[in-house]
PDB file of C-alpha atoms in Angstrom:
ATOM      1  CA  MET A   4      -2.088  36.153 129.056  1.00  0.00           C
ATOM      2  CA  THR A   5      -0.668  36.333 125.535  1.00  0.00           C
ATOM      3  CA  ASP A   6      -0.122  32.611 125.547  1.00  0.00           C
ATOM      4  CA  ALA A   7      -3.781  31.761 125.850  1.00  0.00           C
ATOM      5  CA  GLN A   8      -5.288  29.361 123.348  1.00  0.00           C
ATOM      6  CA  PRO A   9      -6.141  31.252 120.159  1.00  0.00           C
ATOM      7  CA  LYS A  10      -9.791  32.127 120.167  1.00  0.00           C
ATOM      8  CA  SER A  11     -11.926  32.189 117.073  1.00  0.00           C
ATOM      9  CA  GLY A  12     -12.288  35.652 115.623  1.00  0.00           C
ATOM     10  CA  GLY A  13      -9.238  37.883 115.959  1.00  0.00           C
ATOM     11  CA  ALA A  14      -8.301  39.799 112.818  1.00  0.00           C
ATOM     12  CA  ALA A  15     -11.250  38.474 110.838  1.00  0.00           C
ATOM     13  CA  ALA A  16     -13.688  39.517 113.552  1.00  0.00           C
ATOM     14  CA  ILE A  17     -12.112  42.978 113.727  1.00  0.00           C
ATOM     15  CA  LYS A  18     -12.390  43.303 109.921  1.00  0.00           C
ATOM     16  CA  ARG A  19     -16.094  42.390 110.060  1.00  0.00           C
ATOM     17  CA  MET A  20     -16.790  45.127 112.612  1.00  0.00           C
ATOM     18  CA  SER A  21     -18.860  48.139 111.731  1.00  0.00           C
ATOM     19  CA  VAL A  22     -17.282  51.591 111.906  1.00  0.00           C
ATOM     20  CA  THR A  23     -18.937  52.207 115.282  1.00  0.00           C
ATOM     21  CA  GLU A  24     -17.801  48.869 116.684  1.00  0.00           C
ATOM     22  CA  ARG A  25     -14.269  49.440 115.490  1.00  0.00           C
ATOM     23  CA  HIS A  26     -14.244  52.915 117.008  1.00  0.00           C
ATOM     24  CA  ALA A  27     -15.419  51.455 120.320  1.00  0.00           C
ATOM     25  CA  LEU A  28     -12.736  48.761 120.153  1.00  0.00           C
ATOM     26  CA  HIS A  29      -9.988  51.358 119.593  1.00  0.00           C
ATOM     27  CA  LYS A  30     -11.300  53.375 122.513  1.00  0.00           C
ATOM     28  CA  ARG A  31     -11.239  50.330 124.802  1.00  0.00           C
ATOM     29  CA  TRP A  32      -7.810  49.478 123.455  1.00  0.00           C
ATOM     30  CA  ASP A  33      -6.388  52.947 124.186  1.00  0.00           C
ATOM     31  CA  GLN A  34      -7.906  52.969 127.659  1.00  0.00           C
ATOM     32  CA  SER A  35      -6.574  49.565 128.601  1.00  0.00           C
ATOM     33  CA  LEU A  36      -3.088  50.467 127.322  1.00  0.00           C
ATOM     34  CA  ASN A  37      -3.155  53.708 129.286  1.00  0.00           C
ATOM     35  CA  THR A  38      -4.136  51.680 132.358  1.00  0.00           C
ATOM     36  CA  LEU A  39      -1.250  49.328 131.632  1.00  0.00           C
ATOM     37  CA  ALA A  40       1.137  52.326 131.630  1.00  0.00           C
ATOM     38  CA  ILE A  41      -0.373  53.960 134.736  1.00  0.00           C
ATOM     39  CA  ASN A  42      -0.036  50.669 136.617  1.00  0.00           C
ATOM     40  CA  VAL A  43       3.739  50.788 136.126  1.00  0.00           C
ATOM     41  CA  PRO A  44       4.876  52.710 139.230  1.00  0.00           C
ATOM     42  CA  TYR A  45       8.033  54.085 137.578  1.00  0.00           C
ATOM     43  CA  ILE A  46       6.056  55.533 134.635  1.00  0.00           C
ATOM     44  CA  SER A  47       3.716  57.249 137.117  1.00  0.00           C
ATOM     45  CA  PHE A  48       6.670  58.383 139.215  1.00  0.00           C
ATOM     46  CA  LEU A  49       8.154  60.208 136.209  1.00  0.00           C
ATOM     47  CA  GLY A  50       4.666  61.446 135.263  1.00  0.00           C
ATOM     48  CA  ILE A  51       4.816  60.192 131.673  1.00  0.00           C
ATOM     49  CA  ASP A  52       1.613  60.455 129.675  1.00  0.00           C
ATOM     50  CA  PHE A  53       0.691  59.133 126.207  1.00  0.00           C
ATOM     51  CA  ASP A  54      -1.285  60.584 123.345  1.00  0.00           C
ATOM     52  CA  ARG A  55      -2.255  58.453 120.358  1.00  0.00           C
ATOM     53  CA  ARG A  56      -3.323  60.108 117.109  1.00  0.00           C
ATOM     54  CA  GLY A  57      -3.988  57.581 114.358  1.00  0.00           C
ATOM     55  CA  ASP A  58      -1.083  55.168 114.369  1.00  0.00           C
ATOM     56  CA  GLU A  59       1.253  57.707 115.975  1.00  0.00           C
ATOM     57  CA  LEU A  60       2.047  57.589 119.683  1.00  0.00           C
ATOM     58  CA  THR A  61       3.522  60.606 121.441  1.00  0.00           C
ATOM     59  CA  ALA A  62       4.889  60.288 124.957  1.00  0.00           C
ATOM     60  CA  ILE A  63       4.770  63.418 127.100  1.00  0.00           C
ATOM     61  CA  LEU A  64       7.027  64.177 130.059  1.00  0.00           C
ATOM     62  CA  PRO A  65       5.511  67.131 131.931  1.00  0.00           C
ATOM     63  CA  PHE A  66       8.226  69.088 133.685  1.00  0.00           C
ATOM     64  CA  GLN A  67       8.570  68.698 137.457  1.00  0.00           C
ATOM     65  CA  ASP A  68      11.263  70.038 139.793  1.00  0.00           C
ATOM     66  CA  LYS A  69      12.136  66.525 140.923  1.00  0.00           C
ATOM     67  CA  LEU A  70      13.313  65.681 137.376  1.00  0.00           C
ATOM     68  CA  ILE A  71      16.170  68.186 137.589  1.00  0.00           C
ATOM     69  CA  GLY A  72      19.680  66.784 137.268  1.00  0.00           C
ATOM     70  CA  ASN A  73      21.655  69.994 137.224  1.00  0.00           C
ATOM     71  CA  PRO A  74      20.187  72.605 139.554  1.00  0.00           C
ATOM     72  CA  PHE A  75      22.592  75.302 138.332  1.00  0.00           C
ATOM     73  CA  LEU A  76      21.469  75.382 134.685  1.00  0.00           C
ATOM     74  CA  PRO A  77      18.776  74.015 135.490  1.00  0.00           C
ATOM     75  CA  ALA A  78      18.424  70.939 133.273  1.00  0.00           C
ATOM     76  CA  ILE A  79      16.495  67.669 133.228  1.00  0.00           C
ATOM     77  CA  HIS A  80      18.504  64.735 134.635  1.00  0.00           C
ATOM     78  CA  GLY A  81      20.194  62.690 131.888  1.00  0.00           C
ATOM     79  CA  GLY A  82      18.924  59.538 133.549  1.00  0.00           C
ATOM     80  CA  VAL A  83      15.360  60.844 133.362  1.00  0.00           C
ATOM     81  CA  THR A  84      15.843  61.601 129.669  1.00  0.00           C
ATOM     82  CA  ALA A  85      17.201  58.079 129.108  1.00  0.00           C
ATOM     83  CA  ALA A  86      14.301  56.544 131.044  1.00  0.00           C
ATOM     84  CA  PHE A  87      11.749  58.677 129.167  1.00  0.00           C
ATOM     85  CA  LEU A  88      13.155  57.515 125.812  1.00  0.00           C
ATOM     86  CA  GLU A  89      13.194  53.895 126.951  1.00  0.00           C
ATOM     87  CA  VAL A  90       9.616  54.006 128.244  1.00  0.00           C
ATOM     88  CA  THR A  91       8.535  55.521 124.900  1.00  0.00           C
ATOM     89  CA  ALA A  92      10.374  52.818 122.936  1.00  0.00           C
ATOM     90  CA  VAL A  93       8.957  49.963 125.020  1.00  0.00           C
ATOM     91  CA  MET A  94       5.424  51.357 124.946  1.00  0.00           C
ATOM     92  CA  THR A  95       5.474  51.913 121.162  1.00  0.00           C
ATOM     93  CA  LEU A  96       6.823  48.409 120.598  1.00  0.00           C
ATOM     94  CA  SER A  97       4.423  46.838 123.114  1.00  0.00           C
ATOM     95  CA  ARG A  98       1.399  48.472 121.520  1.00  0.00           C
ATOM     96  CA  GLN A  99       2.264  47.035 118.128  1.00  0.00           C
ATOM     97  CA  TYR A 100       3.101  43.633 119.603  1.00  0.00           C
ATOM     98  CA  LEU A 101      -0.061  43.457 121.709  1.00  0.00           C
ATOM     99  CA  TRP A 102      -2.264  44.629 118.829  1.00  0.00           C
ATOM    100  CA  GLU A 103      -0.949  41.729 116.737  1.00  0.00           C
ATOM    101  CA  LYS A 104      -1.738  39.393 119.652  1.00  0.00           C
ATOM    102  CA  LEU A 105      -5.243  40.847 119.823  1.00  0.00           C
ATOM    103  CA  GLU A 106      -5.698  40.353 116.081  1.00  0.00           C
ATOM    104  CA  ASN A 107      -4.594  36.729 116.150  1.00  0.00           C
ATOM    105  CA  GLY A 108      -6.795  36.057 119.162  1.00  0.00           C
ATOM    106  CA  GLU A 109      -3.979  35.371 121.647  1.00  0.00           C
ATOM    107  CA  LEU A 110      -4.715  38.436 123.761  1.00  0.00           C
ATOM    108  CA  ASP A 111      -7.874  38.775 125.807  1.00  0.00           C
ATOM    109  CA  LEU A 112      -8.887  42.441 125.956  1.00  0.00           C
ATOM    110  CA  ASP A 113     -11.157  41.782 128.955  1.00  0.00           C
ATOM    111  CA  ARG A 114      -8.199  40.588 130.991  1.00  0.00           C
ATOM    112  CA  LEU A 115      -6.001  43.483 129.810  1.00  0.00           C
ATOM    113  CA  GLU A 116      -8.784  45.880 130.825  1.00  0.00           C
ATOM    114  CA  LYS A 117      -8.887  44.332 134.293  1.00  0.00           C
ATOM    115  CA  GLY A 118      -5.272  45.365 134.732  1.00  0.00           C
ATOM    116  CA  GLU A 119      -3.599  42.024 134.079  1.00  0.00           C
ATOM    117  CA  VAL A 120      -0.038  42.633 132.914  1.00  0.00           C
ATOM    118  CA  PRO A 121       0.861  40.724 129.740  1.00  0.00           C
ATOM    119  CA  ARG A 122       4.433  39.728 129.004  1.00  0.00           C
ATOM    120  CA  LEU A 123       6.195  42.650 127.341  1.00  0.00           C
ATOM    121  CA  PRO A 124       9.385  43.175 125.294  1.00  0.00           C
ATOM    122  CA  LYS A 125      12.526  43.368 127.423  1.00  0.00           C
ATOM    123  CA  THR A 126      15.358  45.832 126.823  1.00  0.00           C
ATOM    124  CA  ILE A 127      18.609  44.179 125.777  1.00  0.00           C
ATOM    125  CA  ASP A 128      20.571  47.375 125.245  1.00  0.00           C
ATOM    126  CA  PHE A 129      19.820  51.052 124.943  1.00  0.00           C
ATOM    127  CA  THR A 130      22.123  53.761 123.570  1.00  0.00           C
ATOM    128  CA  VAL A 131      21.307  57.374 124.274  1.00  0.00           C
ATOM    129  CA  ASP A 132      22.757  60.434 122.531  1.00  0.00           C
ATOM    130  CA  PHE A 133      22.407  63.554 124.606  1.00  0.00           C
ATOM    131  CA  LEU A 134      22.279  66.247 121.936  1.00  0.00           C
ATOM    132  CA  ARG A 135      21.615  69.278 124.124  1.00  0.00           C
ATOM    133  CA  SER A 136      20.552  69.800 127.687  1.00  0.00           C
ATOM    134  CA  GLY A 137      16.916  69.181 128.566  1.00  0.00           C
ATOM    135  CA  LEU A 138      15.354  72.505 129.521  1.00  0.00           C
ATOM    136  CA  PRO A 139      13.051  72.854 132.537  1.00  0.00           C
ATOM    137  CA  ARG A 140       9.888  72.410 130.483  1.00  0.00           C
ATOM    138  CA  ASP A 141       7.723  69.648 129.000  1.00  0.00           C
ATOM    139  CA  ALA A 142       9.344  67.107 126.695  1.00  0.00           C
ATOM    140  CA  TYR A 143       7.902  64.897 123.979  1.00  0.00           C
ATOM    141  CA  ALA A 144       9.093  61.697 122.357  1.00  0.00           C
ATOM    142  CA  ARG A 145       8.165  59.424 119.487  1.00  0.00           C
ATOM    143  CA  ALA A 146       9.603  56.058 118.578  1.00  0.00           C
ATOM    144  CA  ARG A 147       9.954  54.277 115.240  1.00  0.00           C
ATOM    145  CA  ILE A 148      10.201  50.507 115.062  1.00  0.00           C
ATOM    146  CA  SER A 149      13.099  49.929 112.676  1.00  0.00           C
ATOM    147  CA  ARG A 150      12.674  46.190 112.726  1.00  0.00           C
ATOM    148  CA  ALA A 151      10.282  43.954 114.597  1.00  0.00           C
ATOM    149  CA  GLY A 152      11.327  40.331 114.346  1.00  0.00           C
ATOM    150  CA  ARG A 153       9.997  37.274 116.082  1.00  0.00           C
ATOM    151  CA  ARG A 154      12.766  37.330 118.690  1.00  0.00           C
ATOM    152  CA  TYR A 155      14.435  40.732 118.460  1.00  0.00           C
ATOM    153  CA  ALA A 156      13.314  44.246 117.684  1.00  0.00           C
ATOM    154  CA  SER A 157      15.247  47.428 116.976  1.00  0.00           C
ATOM    155  CA  VAL A 158      13.668  50.748 117.904  1.00  0.00           C
ATOM    156  CA  HIS A 159      14.793  54.336 117.359  1.00  0.00           C
ATOM    157  CA  VAL A 160      13.368  57.125 119.477  1.00  0.00           C
ATOM    158  CA  GLU A 161      13.683  60.910 119.435  1.00  0.00           C
ATOM    159  CA  ALA A 162      12.787  63.542 122.020  1.00  0.00           C
ATOM    160  CA  TRP A 163      12.244  67.268 121.685  1.00  0.00           C
ATOM    161  CA  GLN A 164      10.882  70.199 123.646  1.00  0.00           C
ATOM    162  CA  ASP A 165       9.780  73.508 122.098  1.00  0.00           C
ATOM    163  CA  ASP A 166      10.981  72.853 118.578  1.00  0.00           C
ATOM    164  CA  HIS A 167      10.205  69.502 116.951  1.00  0.00           C
ATOM    165  CA  THR A 168      13.131  69.903 114.528  1.00  0.00           C
ATOM    166  CA  ARG A 169      15.669  70.272 117.348  1.00  0.00           C
ATOM    167  CA  PHE A 170      15.917  66.977 119.222  1.00  0.00           C
ATOM    168  CA  PHE A 171      17.518  67.211 122.653  1.00  0.00           C
ATOM    169  CA  ALA A 172      18.096  63.454 122.808  1.00  0.00           C
ATOM    170  CA  GLN A 173      17.779  60.365 120.641  1.00  0.00           C
ATOM    171  CA  ALA A 174      18.287  56.687 121.301  1.00  0.00           C
ATOM    172  CA  THR A 175      18.394  53.274 119.689  1.00  0.00           C
ATOM    173  CA  GLY A 176      17.572  50.119 121.580  1.00  0.00           C
ATOM    174  CA  HIS A 177      17.322  46.411 121.018  1.00  0.00           C
ATOM    175  CA  PHE A 178      14.557  44.401 122.624  1.00  0.00           C
ATOM    176  CA  LEU A 179      13.859  40.749 123.282  1.00  0.00           C
ATOM    177  CA  MET A 180      10.302  39.869 122.324  1.00  0.00           C
ATOM    178  CA  PRO A 181       8.296  37.624 124.670  1.00  0.00           C
ATOM    179  CA  GLN A 182       8.809  34.016 123.590  1.00  0.00           C
ATOM    180  CA  LYS A 183       6.132  31.390 123.485  1.00  0.00           C
ATOM    181  CA  ARG A 184       6.711  29.111 126.462  1.00  0.00           C
ATOM    182  CA  VAL A 185       7.553  25.617 125.287  1.00  0.00           C
TER     183      VAL A 185
ATOM    184  CA  MET B  25      37.060  72.483 149.855  1.00  0.00           C
ATOM    185  CA  ASP B  26      38.594  69.623 147.860  1.00  0.00           C
ATOM    186  CA  LYS B  27      37.250  68.293 144.597  1.00  0.00           C
ATOM    187  CA  VAL B  28      35.837  65.100 146.108  1.00  0.00           C
ATOM    188  CA  GLN B  29      33.863  67.049 148.676  1.00  0.00           C
ATOM    189  CA  MET B  30      32.644  69.351 145.926  1.00  0.00           C
ATOM    190  CA  ALA B  31      31.429  66.422 143.836  1.00  0.00           C
ATOM    191  CA  ARG B  32      29.632  64.909 146.839  1.00  0.00           C
ATOM    192  CA  GLN B  33      27.844  68.183 147.524  1.00  0.00           C
ATOM    193  CA  PHE B  34      27.057  68.537 143.839  1.00  0.00           C
ATOM    194  CA  ILE B  35      25.433  65.095 143.741  1.00  0.00           C
ATOM    195  CA  GLU B  36      23.510  65.624 146.946  1.00  0.00           C
ATOM    196  CA  ALA B  37      22.131  68.872 145.506  1.00  0.00           C
ATOM    197  CA  ILE B  38      20.612  67.081 142.490  1.00  0.00           C
ATOM    198  CA  PRO B  39      16.840  66.980 143.028  1.00  0.00           C
ATOM    199  CA  HIS B  40      16.371  63.790 141.000  1.00  0.00           C
ATOM    200  CA  ALA B  41      19.248  62.012 142.764  1.00  0.00           C
ATOM    201  CA  ARG B  42      17.663  62.874 146.104  1.00  0.00           C
ATOM    202  CA  ASP B  43      14.299  61.633 144.859  1.00  0.00           C
ATOM    203  CA  LEU B  44      15.804  58.286 143.850  1.00  0.00           C
ATOM    204  CA  GLY B  45      17.415  58.029 147.293  1.00  0.00           C
ATOM    205  CA  LEU B  46      20.912  57.853 145.778  1.00  0.00           C
ATOM    206  CA  GLN B  47      23.744  57.647 148.274  1.00  0.00           C
ATOM    207  CA  LEU B  48      27.354  58.339 147.470  1.00  0.00           C
ATOM    208  CA  ILE B  49      29.409  55.579 149.090  1.00  0.00           C
ATOM    209  CA  GLU B  50      32.837  56.101 147.589  1.00  0.00           C
ATOM    210  CA  LEU B  51      34.434  58.767 145.464  1.00  0.00           C
ATOM    211  CA  GLU B  52      38.097  58.787 144.669  1.00  0.00           C
ATOM    212  CA  ASN B  53      40.416  59.259 141.694  1.00  0.00           C
ATOM    213  CA  GLY B  54      37.871  58.705 138.982  1.00  0.00           C
ATOM    214  CA  VAL B  55      35.987  55.911 140.729  1.00  0.00           C
ATOM    215  CA  ALA B  56      32.499  56.413 142.147  1.00  0.00           C
ATOM    216  CA  VAL B  57      30.197  54.045 144.028  1.00  0.00           C
ATOM    217  CA  ILE B  58      26.547  55.035 144.442  1.00  0.00           C
ATOM    218  CA  THR B  59      23.659  53.005 145.836  1.00  0.00           C
ATOM    219  CA  MET B  60      19.941  53.146 145.067  1.00  0.00           C
ATOM    220  CA  PRO B  61      17.694  51.495 147.690  1.00  0.00           C
ATOM    221  CA  TYR B  62      14.718  49.448 146.525  1.00  0.00           C
ATOM    222  CA  ASP B  63      11.572  51.532 146.379  1.00  0.00           C
ATOM    223  CA  LYS B  64       8.079  50.611 145.174  1.00  0.00           C
ATOM    224  CA  LYS B  65       7.881  53.768 143.058  1.00  0.00           C
ATOM    225  CA  LEU B  66      10.761  52.484 140.893  1.00  0.00           C
ATOM    226  CA  ILE B  67       8.954  49.285 139.882  1.00  0.00           C
ATOM    227  CA  GLY B  68       8.790  48.678 136.148  1.00  0.00           C
ATOM    228  CA  ASN B  69       6.802  45.447 136.208  1.00  0.00           C
ATOM    229  CA  PRO B  70       3.923  45.503 138.700  1.00  0.00           C
ATOM    230  CA  ALA B  71       3.484  41.735 138.304  1.00  0.00           C
ATOM    231  CA  THR B  72       6.995  40.917 139.548  1.00  0.00           C
ATOM    232  CA  GLY B  73       8.059  44.048 141.461  1.00  0.00           C
ATOM    233  CA  VAL B  74      11.235  44.329 139.389  1.00  0.00           C
ATOM    234  CA  VAL B  75      12.829  47.813 139.228  1.00  0.00           C
ATOM    235  CA  HIS B  76      12.443  49.621 135.884  1.00  0.00           C
ATOM    236  CA  GLY B  77      15.510  49.690 133.629  1.00  0.00           C
ATOM    237  CA  GLY B  78      15.143  53.457 133.388  1.00  0.00           C
ATOM    238  CA  ALA B  79      15.818  53.858 137.118  1.00  0.00           C
ATOM    239  CA  VAL B  80      18.970  51.753 136.739  1.00  0.00           C
ATOM    240  CA  SER B  81      19.969  54.021 133.815  1.00  0.00           C
ATOM    241  CA  ALA B  82      19.473  57.111 135.954  1.00  0.00           C
ATOM    242  CA  LEU B  83      21.643  55.584 138.705  1.00  0.00           C
ATOM    243  CA  MET B  84      24.405  54.633 136.251  1.00  0.00           C
ATOM    244  CA  ASP B  85      24.338  58.046 134.550  1.00  0.00           C
ATOM    245  CA  THR B  86      24.667  59.855 137.889  1.00  0.00           C
ATOM    246  CA  CYS B  87      27.426  57.507 139.040  1.00  0.00           C
ATOM    247  CA  SER B  88      29.341  57.978 135.760  1.00  0.00           C
ATOM    248  CA  GLY B  89      29.130  61.758 136.036  1.00  0.00           C
ATOM    249  CA  ALA B  90      30.436  61.551 139.607  1.00  0.00           C
ATOM    250  CA  ALA B  91      33.374  59.397 138.483  1.00  0.00           C
ATOM    251  CA  VAL B  92      34.286  62.022 135.869  1.00  0.00           C
ATOM    252  CA  MET B  93      34.096  64.810 138.449  1.00  0.00           C
ATOM    253  CA  SER B  94      36.366  62.921 140.843  1.00  0.00           C
ATOM    254  CA  HIS B  95      39.090  62.221 138.262  1.00  0.00           C
ATOM    255  CA  PRO B  96      42.497  63.704 139.181  1.00  0.00           C
ATOM    256  CA  ASP B  97      42.416  65.864 136.007  1.00  0.00           C
ATOM    257  CA  ALA B  98      38.941  66.833 137.097  1.00  0.00           C
ATOM    258  CA  PRO B  99      36.883  69.041 134.864  1.00  0.00           C
ATOM    259  CA  GLY B 100      34.966  71.951 136.385  1.00  0.00           C
ATOM    260  CA  SER B 101      31.787  70.378 135.174  1.00  0.00           C
ATOM    261  CA  THR B 102      30.569  67.580 132.906  1.00  0.00           C
ATOM    262  CA  ALA B 103      27.609  66.442 130.849  1.00  0.00           C
ATOM    263  CA  THR B 104      26.749  63.099 129.256  1.00  0.00           C
ATOM    264  CA  ILE B 105      27.487  62.901 125.527  1.00  0.00           C
ATOM    265  CA  ASP B 106      26.380  59.312 125.123  1.00  0.00           C
ATOM    266  CA  LEU B 107      25.564  56.327 127.292  1.00  0.00           C
ATOM    267  CA  ARG B 108      25.091  52.747 126.132  1.00  0.00           C
ATOM    268  CA  ILE B 109      23.428  50.461 128.647  1.00  0.00           C
ATOM    269  CA  ASP B 110      23.377  46.661 128.420  1.00  0.00           C
ATOM    270  CA  TYR B 111      20.768  44.951 130.562  1.00  0.00           C
ATOM    271  CA  MET B 112      21.968  41.505 131.572  1.00  0.00           C
ATOM    272  CA  ARG B 113      19.205  40.478 133.929  1.00  0.00           C
ATOM    273  CA  THR B 114      16.429  41.854 136.099  1.00  0.00           C
ATOM    274  CA  ALA B 115      17.415  43.061 139.572  1.00  0.00           C
ATOM    275  CA  THR B 116      16.049  41.029 142.473  1.00  0.00           C
ATOM    276  CA  PRO B 117      13.055  42.874 143.993  1.00  0.00           C
ATOM    277  CA  GLY B 118      13.948  44.244 147.417  1.00  0.00           C
ATOM    278  CA  ASP B 119      17.684  44.478 146.768  1.00  0.00           C
ATOM    279  CA  THR B 120      19.614  47.750 146.842  1.00  0.00           C
ATOM    280  CA  ILE B 121      21.309  48.389 143.505  1.00  0.00           C
ATOM    281  CA  THR B 122      24.941  49.503 143.613  1.00  0.00           C
ATOM    282  CA  ALA B 123      26.649  51.217 140.691  1.00  0.00           C
ATOM    283  CA  THR B 124      30.439  51.385 140.402  1.00  0.00           C
ATOM    284  CA  ALA B 125      31.760  53.747 137.738  1.00  0.00           C
ATOM    285  CA  THR B 126      35.346  54.194 136.569  1.00  0.00           C
ATOM    286  CA  CYS B 127      36.519  57.117 134.515  1.00  0.00           C
ATOM    287  CA  TYR B 128      39.329  55.212 132.779  1.00  0.00           C
ATOM    288  CA  HIS B 129      40.512  57.859 130.367  1.00  0.00           C
ATOM    289  CA  MET B 130      40.293  61.598 130.021  1.00  0.00           C
ATOM    290  CA  THR B 131      41.387  63.846 127.182  1.00  0.00           C
ATOM    291  CA  ARG B 132      41.235  67.639 127.126  1.00  0.00           C
ATOM    292  CA  SER B 133      37.602  67.518 126.096  1.00  0.00           C
ATOM    293  CA  VAL B 134      36.242  63.986 126.532  1.00  0.00           C
ATOM    294  CA  ALA B 135      36.003  61.602 129.502  1.00  0.00           C
ATOM    295  CA  PHE B 136      35.444  57.860 129.007  1.00  0.00           C
ATOM    296  CA  VAL B 137      33.558  55.854 131.620  1.00  0.00           C
ATOM    297  CA  ARG B 138      32.633  52.252 132.332  1.00  0.00           C
ATOM    298  CA  VAL B 139      29.983  51.455 134.917  1.00  0.00           C
ATOM    299  CA  THR B 140      28.516  48.271 136.404  1.00  0.00           C
ATOM    300  CA  ALA B 141      25.323  47.862 138.422  1.00  0.00           C
ATOM    301  CA  THR B 142      24.806  44.922 140.775  1.00  0.00           C
ATOM    302  CA  ASP B 143      22.254  43.831 143.368  1.00  0.00           C
ATOM    303  CA  ASN B 144      23.032  41.544 146.341  1.00  0.00           C
ATOM    304  CA  ASP B 145      24.363  38.902 143.931  1.00  0.00           C
ATOM    305  CA  THR B 146      27.504  40.916 143.211  1.00  0.00           C
ATOM    306  CA  ASP B 147      29.038  38.292 140.909  1.00  0.00           C
ATOM    307  CA  ASN B 148      26.319  38.689 138.282  1.00  0.00           C
ATOM    308  CA  PRO B 149      25.873  42.295 137.144  1.00  0.00           C
ATOM    309  CA  VAL B 150      22.347  43.546 136.517  1.00  0.00           C
ATOM    310  CA  ALA B 151      23.570  46.001 133.893  1.00  0.00           C
ATOM    311  CA  THR B 152      26.729  47.543 132.534  1.00  0.00           C
ATOM    312  CA  ALA B 153      27.176  50.748 130.584  1.00  0.00           C
ATOM    313  CA  THR B 154      29.851  52.701 128.793  1.00  0.00           C
ATOM    314  CA  GLY B 155      29.628  56.413 128.342  1.00  0.00           C
ATOM    315  CA  THR B 156      31.420  59.471 127.062  1.00  0.00           C
ATOM    316  CA  PHE B 157      31.183  62.763 128.892  1.00  0.00           C
ATOM    317  CA  THR B 158      32.110  66.355 128.128  1.00  0.00           C
ATOM    318  CA  VAL B 159      35.015  67.929 129.981  1.00  0.00           C
ATOM    319  CA  GLU B 160      34.224  71.516 130.860  1.00  0.00           C
ATOM    320  CA  ARG B 161      37.418  73.265 131.935  1.00  0.00           C
ATOM    321  CA  PRO B 162      37.108  76.128 134.379  1.00  0.00           C
ATOM    322  CA  ARG B 163      38.092  79.366 132.649  1.00  0.00           C
TER     323      ARG B 163
END
């Protein structure tokens, strides 16, 4: 879908929009990206939700018993924590990437809204630091794109629970950006 | 009850491991083999049906922890300090993914693990990871 012929409009058309039109576009945009996430079975399986405020995306992992990795503590499974961080990193990176595609007219919002899955960044490697055990309650994560190149991107992501200043896990990953098919 | 049996029971008592359908195949002297059957709920790309990398991470983390627990100098318990996963290729949809973890070194407080995940094409790993784990000595 992202490889479609550039349409007229794109960034210029978005700039020409009125405040109301732009607001409506962002609403459609958020909804179609949430649909994109919900349509990924593994994201739904973990129960991950997203909340965008301005340009900041927060991923939420509501606690469920099935996420427990150590029933004696109890604590969230390290694999779940790793997956949560990775989903957050990919979603943050994808949003930026897809928005650029929308601006340059290569992404068709109608098709995204219909649930068509565009090509997304692929994880090359992902390194997780487990700083403390994940408690049996909701967790939150935010990612920062350290570098977004044409081919590779580097993303750092941090997760916390009750106290935003005390991360329970952090990770850095490298991603392969979708390449134009030659 | 021996340590291997204890580790097996420990793994089977993990709610998330049960939910992923993880099965402990082998567990001996710091080596663990665990399988994860293909399941639609683990799909990461609905267009292709490929399993999400996160599910493979969860499998490799569990398998690494099991390898640490089964080491001859076994700790009483363990927790992941860090895990670096390299994704080589997507797993073939429908294939069971098998993780093989080796705890190749253990100090008084740290265990070092290497783990490989493969699908039916066992010559070409889907992912590999290296991790460090805490060594909790029983008091």
